PDB file of C-alpha atoms in Angstrom:
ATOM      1  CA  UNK A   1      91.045  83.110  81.865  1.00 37.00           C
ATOM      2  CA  UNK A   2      92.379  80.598  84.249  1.00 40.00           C
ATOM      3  CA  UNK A   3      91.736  80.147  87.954  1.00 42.00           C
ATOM      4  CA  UNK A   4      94.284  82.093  89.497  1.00 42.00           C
ATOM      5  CA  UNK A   5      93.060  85.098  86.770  1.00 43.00           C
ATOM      6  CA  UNK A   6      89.764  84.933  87.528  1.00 44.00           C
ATOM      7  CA  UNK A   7      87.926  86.692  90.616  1.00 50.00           C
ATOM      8  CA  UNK A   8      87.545  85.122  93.571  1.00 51.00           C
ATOM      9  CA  UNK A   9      83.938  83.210  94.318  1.00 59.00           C
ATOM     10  CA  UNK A  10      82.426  85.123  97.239  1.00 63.00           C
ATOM     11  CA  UNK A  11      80.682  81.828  98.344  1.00 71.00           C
ATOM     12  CA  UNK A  12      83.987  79.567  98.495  1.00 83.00           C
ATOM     13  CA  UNK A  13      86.413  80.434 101.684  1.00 91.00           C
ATOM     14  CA  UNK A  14      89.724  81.707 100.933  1.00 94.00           C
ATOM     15  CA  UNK A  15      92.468  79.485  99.994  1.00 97.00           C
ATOM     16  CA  UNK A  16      95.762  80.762 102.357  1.00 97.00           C
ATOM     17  CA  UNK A  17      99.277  78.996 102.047  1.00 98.00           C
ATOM     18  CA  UNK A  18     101.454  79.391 105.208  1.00 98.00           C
ATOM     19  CA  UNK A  19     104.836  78.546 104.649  1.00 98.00           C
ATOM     20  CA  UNK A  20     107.112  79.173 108.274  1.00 97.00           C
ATOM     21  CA  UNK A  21     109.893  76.488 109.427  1.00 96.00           C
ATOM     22  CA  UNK A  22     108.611  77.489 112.758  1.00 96.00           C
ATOM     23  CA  UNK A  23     105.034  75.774 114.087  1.00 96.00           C
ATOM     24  CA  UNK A  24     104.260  78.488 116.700  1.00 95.00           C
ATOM     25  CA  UNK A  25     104.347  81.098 113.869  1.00 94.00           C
ATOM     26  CA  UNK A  26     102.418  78.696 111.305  1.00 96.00           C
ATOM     27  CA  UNK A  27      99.812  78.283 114.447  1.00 96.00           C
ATOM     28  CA  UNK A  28      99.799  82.503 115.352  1.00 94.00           C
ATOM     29  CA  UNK A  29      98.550  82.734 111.555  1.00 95.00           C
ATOM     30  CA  UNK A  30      96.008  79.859 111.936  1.00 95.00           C
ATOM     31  CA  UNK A  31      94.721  81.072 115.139  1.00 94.00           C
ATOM     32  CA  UNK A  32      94.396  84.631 113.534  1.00 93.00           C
ATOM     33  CA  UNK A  33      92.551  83.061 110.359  1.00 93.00           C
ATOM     34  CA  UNK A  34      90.105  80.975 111.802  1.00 89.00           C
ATOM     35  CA  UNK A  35      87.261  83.155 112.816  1.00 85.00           C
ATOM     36  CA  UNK A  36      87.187  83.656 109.231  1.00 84.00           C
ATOM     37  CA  UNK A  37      86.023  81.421 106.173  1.00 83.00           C
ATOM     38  CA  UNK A  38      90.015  80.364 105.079  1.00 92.00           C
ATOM     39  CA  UNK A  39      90.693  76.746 103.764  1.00 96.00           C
ATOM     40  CA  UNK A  40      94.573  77.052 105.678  1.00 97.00           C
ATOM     41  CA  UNK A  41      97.332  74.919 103.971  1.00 98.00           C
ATOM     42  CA  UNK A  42     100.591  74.877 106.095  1.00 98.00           C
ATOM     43  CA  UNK A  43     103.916  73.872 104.906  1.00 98.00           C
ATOM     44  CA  UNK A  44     107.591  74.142 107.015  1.00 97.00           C
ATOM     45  CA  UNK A  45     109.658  74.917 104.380  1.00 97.00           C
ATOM     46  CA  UNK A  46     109.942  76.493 100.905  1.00 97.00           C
ATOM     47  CA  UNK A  47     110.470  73.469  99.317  1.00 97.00           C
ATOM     48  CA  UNK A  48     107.048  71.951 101.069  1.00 97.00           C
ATOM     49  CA  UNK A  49     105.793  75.341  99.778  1.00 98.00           C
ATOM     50  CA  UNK A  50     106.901  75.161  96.144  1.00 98.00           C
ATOM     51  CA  UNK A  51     105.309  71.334  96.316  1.00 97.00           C
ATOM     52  CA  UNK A  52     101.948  72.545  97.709  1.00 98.00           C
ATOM     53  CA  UNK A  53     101.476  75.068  95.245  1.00 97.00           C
ATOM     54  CA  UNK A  54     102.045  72.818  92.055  1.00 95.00           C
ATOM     55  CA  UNK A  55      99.087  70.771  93.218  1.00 92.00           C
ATOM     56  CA  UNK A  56      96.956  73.324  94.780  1.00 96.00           C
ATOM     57  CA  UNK A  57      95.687  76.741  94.130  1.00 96.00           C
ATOM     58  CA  UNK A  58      96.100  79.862  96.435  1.00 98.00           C
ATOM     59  CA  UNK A  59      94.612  82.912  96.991  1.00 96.00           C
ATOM     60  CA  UNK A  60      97.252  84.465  99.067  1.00 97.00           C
ATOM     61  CA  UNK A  61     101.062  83.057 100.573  1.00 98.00           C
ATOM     62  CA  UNK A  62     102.212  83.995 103.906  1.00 98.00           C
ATOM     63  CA  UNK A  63     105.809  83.533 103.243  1.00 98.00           C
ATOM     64  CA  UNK A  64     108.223  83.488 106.199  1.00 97.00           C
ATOM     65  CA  UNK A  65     111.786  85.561 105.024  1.00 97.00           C
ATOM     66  CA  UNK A  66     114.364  83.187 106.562  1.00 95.00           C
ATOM     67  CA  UNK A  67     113.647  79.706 106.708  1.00 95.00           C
ATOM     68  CA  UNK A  68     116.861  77.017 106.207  1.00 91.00           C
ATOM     69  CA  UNK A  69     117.596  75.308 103.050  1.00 89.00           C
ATOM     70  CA  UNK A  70     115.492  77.398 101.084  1.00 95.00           C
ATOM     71  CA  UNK A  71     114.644  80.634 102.213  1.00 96.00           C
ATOM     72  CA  UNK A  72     110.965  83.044 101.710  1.00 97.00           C
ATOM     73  CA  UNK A  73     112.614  85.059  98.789  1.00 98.00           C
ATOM     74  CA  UNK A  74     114.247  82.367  97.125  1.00 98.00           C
ATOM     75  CA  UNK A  75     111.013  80.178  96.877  1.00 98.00           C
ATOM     76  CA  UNK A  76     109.016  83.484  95.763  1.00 98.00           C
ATOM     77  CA  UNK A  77     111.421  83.779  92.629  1.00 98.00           C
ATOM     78  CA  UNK A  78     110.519  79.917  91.692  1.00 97.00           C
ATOM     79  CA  UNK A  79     106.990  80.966  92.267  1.00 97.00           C
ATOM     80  CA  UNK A  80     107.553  83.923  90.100  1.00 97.00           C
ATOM     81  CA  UNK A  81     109.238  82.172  87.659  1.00 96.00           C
ATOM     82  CA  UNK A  82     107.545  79.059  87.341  1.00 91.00           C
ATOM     83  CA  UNK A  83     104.436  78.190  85.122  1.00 90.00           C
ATOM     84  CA  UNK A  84     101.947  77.005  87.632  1.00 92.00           C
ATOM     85  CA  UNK A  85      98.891  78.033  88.732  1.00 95.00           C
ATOM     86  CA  UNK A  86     100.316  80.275  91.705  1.00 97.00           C
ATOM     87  CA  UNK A  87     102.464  82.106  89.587  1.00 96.00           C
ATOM     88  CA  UNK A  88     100.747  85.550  89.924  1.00 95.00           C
ATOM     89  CA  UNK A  89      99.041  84.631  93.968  1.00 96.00           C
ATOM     90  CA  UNK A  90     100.082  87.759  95.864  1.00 97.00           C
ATOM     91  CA  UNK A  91     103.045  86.757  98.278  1.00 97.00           C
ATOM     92  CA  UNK A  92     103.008  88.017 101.728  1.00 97.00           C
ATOM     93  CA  UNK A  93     106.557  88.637 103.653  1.00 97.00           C
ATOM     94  CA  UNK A  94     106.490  87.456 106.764  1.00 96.00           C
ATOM     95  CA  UNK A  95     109.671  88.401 109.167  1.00 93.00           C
ATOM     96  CA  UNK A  96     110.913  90.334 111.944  1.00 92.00           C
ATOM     97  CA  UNK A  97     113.548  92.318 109.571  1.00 91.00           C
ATOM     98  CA  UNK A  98     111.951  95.331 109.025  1.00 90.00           C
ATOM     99  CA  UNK A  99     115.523  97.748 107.512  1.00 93.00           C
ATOM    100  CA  UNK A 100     114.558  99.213 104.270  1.00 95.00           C
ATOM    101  CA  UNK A 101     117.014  96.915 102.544  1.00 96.00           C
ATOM    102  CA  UNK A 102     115.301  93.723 103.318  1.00 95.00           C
ATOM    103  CA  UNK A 103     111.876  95.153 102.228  1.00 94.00           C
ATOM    104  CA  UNK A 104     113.389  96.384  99.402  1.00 96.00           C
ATOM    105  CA  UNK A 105     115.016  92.608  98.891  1.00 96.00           C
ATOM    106  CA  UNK A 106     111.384  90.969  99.381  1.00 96.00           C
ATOM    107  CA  UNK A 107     109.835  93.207  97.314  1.00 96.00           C
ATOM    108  CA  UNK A 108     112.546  92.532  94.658  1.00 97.00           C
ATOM    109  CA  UNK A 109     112.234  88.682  95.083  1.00 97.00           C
ATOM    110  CA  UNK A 110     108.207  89.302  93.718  1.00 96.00           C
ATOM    111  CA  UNK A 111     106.842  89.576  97.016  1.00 97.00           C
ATOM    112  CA  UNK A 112     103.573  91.978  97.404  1.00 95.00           C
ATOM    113  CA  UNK A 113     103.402  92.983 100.353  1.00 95.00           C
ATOM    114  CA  UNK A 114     105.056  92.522 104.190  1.00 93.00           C
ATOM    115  CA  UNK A 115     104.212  92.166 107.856  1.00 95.00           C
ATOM    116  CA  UNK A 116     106.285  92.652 110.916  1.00 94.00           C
ATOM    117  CA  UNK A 117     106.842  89.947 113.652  1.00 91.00           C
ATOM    118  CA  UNK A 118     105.102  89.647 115.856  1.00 89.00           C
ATOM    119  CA  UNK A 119     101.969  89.568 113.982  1.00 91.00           C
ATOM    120  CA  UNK A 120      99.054  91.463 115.264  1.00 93.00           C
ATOM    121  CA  UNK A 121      95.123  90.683 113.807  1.00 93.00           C
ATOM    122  CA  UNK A 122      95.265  94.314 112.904  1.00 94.00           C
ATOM    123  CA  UNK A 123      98.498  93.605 111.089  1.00 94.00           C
ATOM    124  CA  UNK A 124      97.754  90.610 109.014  1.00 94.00           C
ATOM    125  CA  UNK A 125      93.904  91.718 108.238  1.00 92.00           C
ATOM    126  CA  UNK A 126      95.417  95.166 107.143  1.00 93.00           C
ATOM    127  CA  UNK A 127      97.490  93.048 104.706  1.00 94.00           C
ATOM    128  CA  UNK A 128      94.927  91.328 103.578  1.00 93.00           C
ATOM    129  CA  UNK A 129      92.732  93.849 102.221  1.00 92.00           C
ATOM    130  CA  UNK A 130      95.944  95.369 100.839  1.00 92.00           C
ATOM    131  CA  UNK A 131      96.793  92.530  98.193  1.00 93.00           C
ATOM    132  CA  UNK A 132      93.647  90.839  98.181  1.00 89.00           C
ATOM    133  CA  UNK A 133      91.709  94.417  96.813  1.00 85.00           C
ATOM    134  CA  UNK A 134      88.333  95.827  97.513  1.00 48.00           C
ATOM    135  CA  UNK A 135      86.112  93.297  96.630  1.00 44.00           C
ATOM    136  CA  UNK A 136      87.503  91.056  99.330  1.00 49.00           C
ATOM    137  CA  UNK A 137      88.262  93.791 101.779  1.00 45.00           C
ATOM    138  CA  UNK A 138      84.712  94.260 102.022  1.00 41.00           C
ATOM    139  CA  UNK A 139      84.344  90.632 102.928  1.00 46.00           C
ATOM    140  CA  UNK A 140      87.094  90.283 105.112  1.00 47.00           C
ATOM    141  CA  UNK A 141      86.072  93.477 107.549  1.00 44.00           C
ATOM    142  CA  UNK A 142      82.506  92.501 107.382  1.00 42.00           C
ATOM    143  CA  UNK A 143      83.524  89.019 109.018  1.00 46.00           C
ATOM    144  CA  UNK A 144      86.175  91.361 111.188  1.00 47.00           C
ATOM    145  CA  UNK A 145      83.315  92.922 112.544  1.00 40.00           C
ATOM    146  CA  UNK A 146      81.091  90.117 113.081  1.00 43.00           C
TER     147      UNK A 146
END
């Protein structure tokens, strides 16, 4: 079993990649995750993204859809495709298209789940629980609550 397989450690905080070209969207995430126990690694780009997860290990991607050069789908599929230790992390869409066709397209791309801009708490908590599963759903809305 390697990291990524096995469960998360209730006692360690939650490793969260945020990948958005834009820094007030990278911050609205941040400011969101803070009151909770999240180790936050930001990157601008999907390249910076692809780099930060050879050499660290994620629990869960916020991925933003459009971003230049290399855009949120395209950078899930070399994820996806990859060998490293991220391979599998559940992939978050981030973006303010919200047709059928480009959820369909993210969800194509390997992404597990999306969010609407603008982000809410609700929103991004509700997402979560969704790809993170029950055992740290439980976690997550005790510390909502708290």
């Amino acid at each position: 079993m390697t990291e990524t397989d096995a469960p998360r450690d209730a006692e360690r905080p939650l490793r969260v990649l945020v990948v958005d070209d834009h820094a007030i969207n990278r911050r609205a995430i941040q400011v969101i995750l803070q009151a909770f126990d999240c180790e936050l690694t930001m990157a601008e780009d999907g390249l910076a993204a692809l780099k930060a997860c050879e050499s660290g290990v994620f629990d869960v991607i916020f991925m933003d859809v459009r971003m230049p050069e290399l855009d949120g789908r395209e950078t899930t599929r070399r994820l996806r495709s990859g060998h490293g230790p991220n391979v599998a992390t559940p992939v978050i869409a981030v973006t303010a298209d919200t047709a059928p066709e480009d959820i369909a397209a993210c969800l194509d791309a390997g992404m597990n789940h999306f969010v609407a801009k603008p982000l809410t708490p609700a929103v991004l908590l509700a997402a979560l629980s969704e790809v993170l599963g029950a055992a740290d759903e439980a976690d997550i809305n005790a510390q909502a609550v708290a």
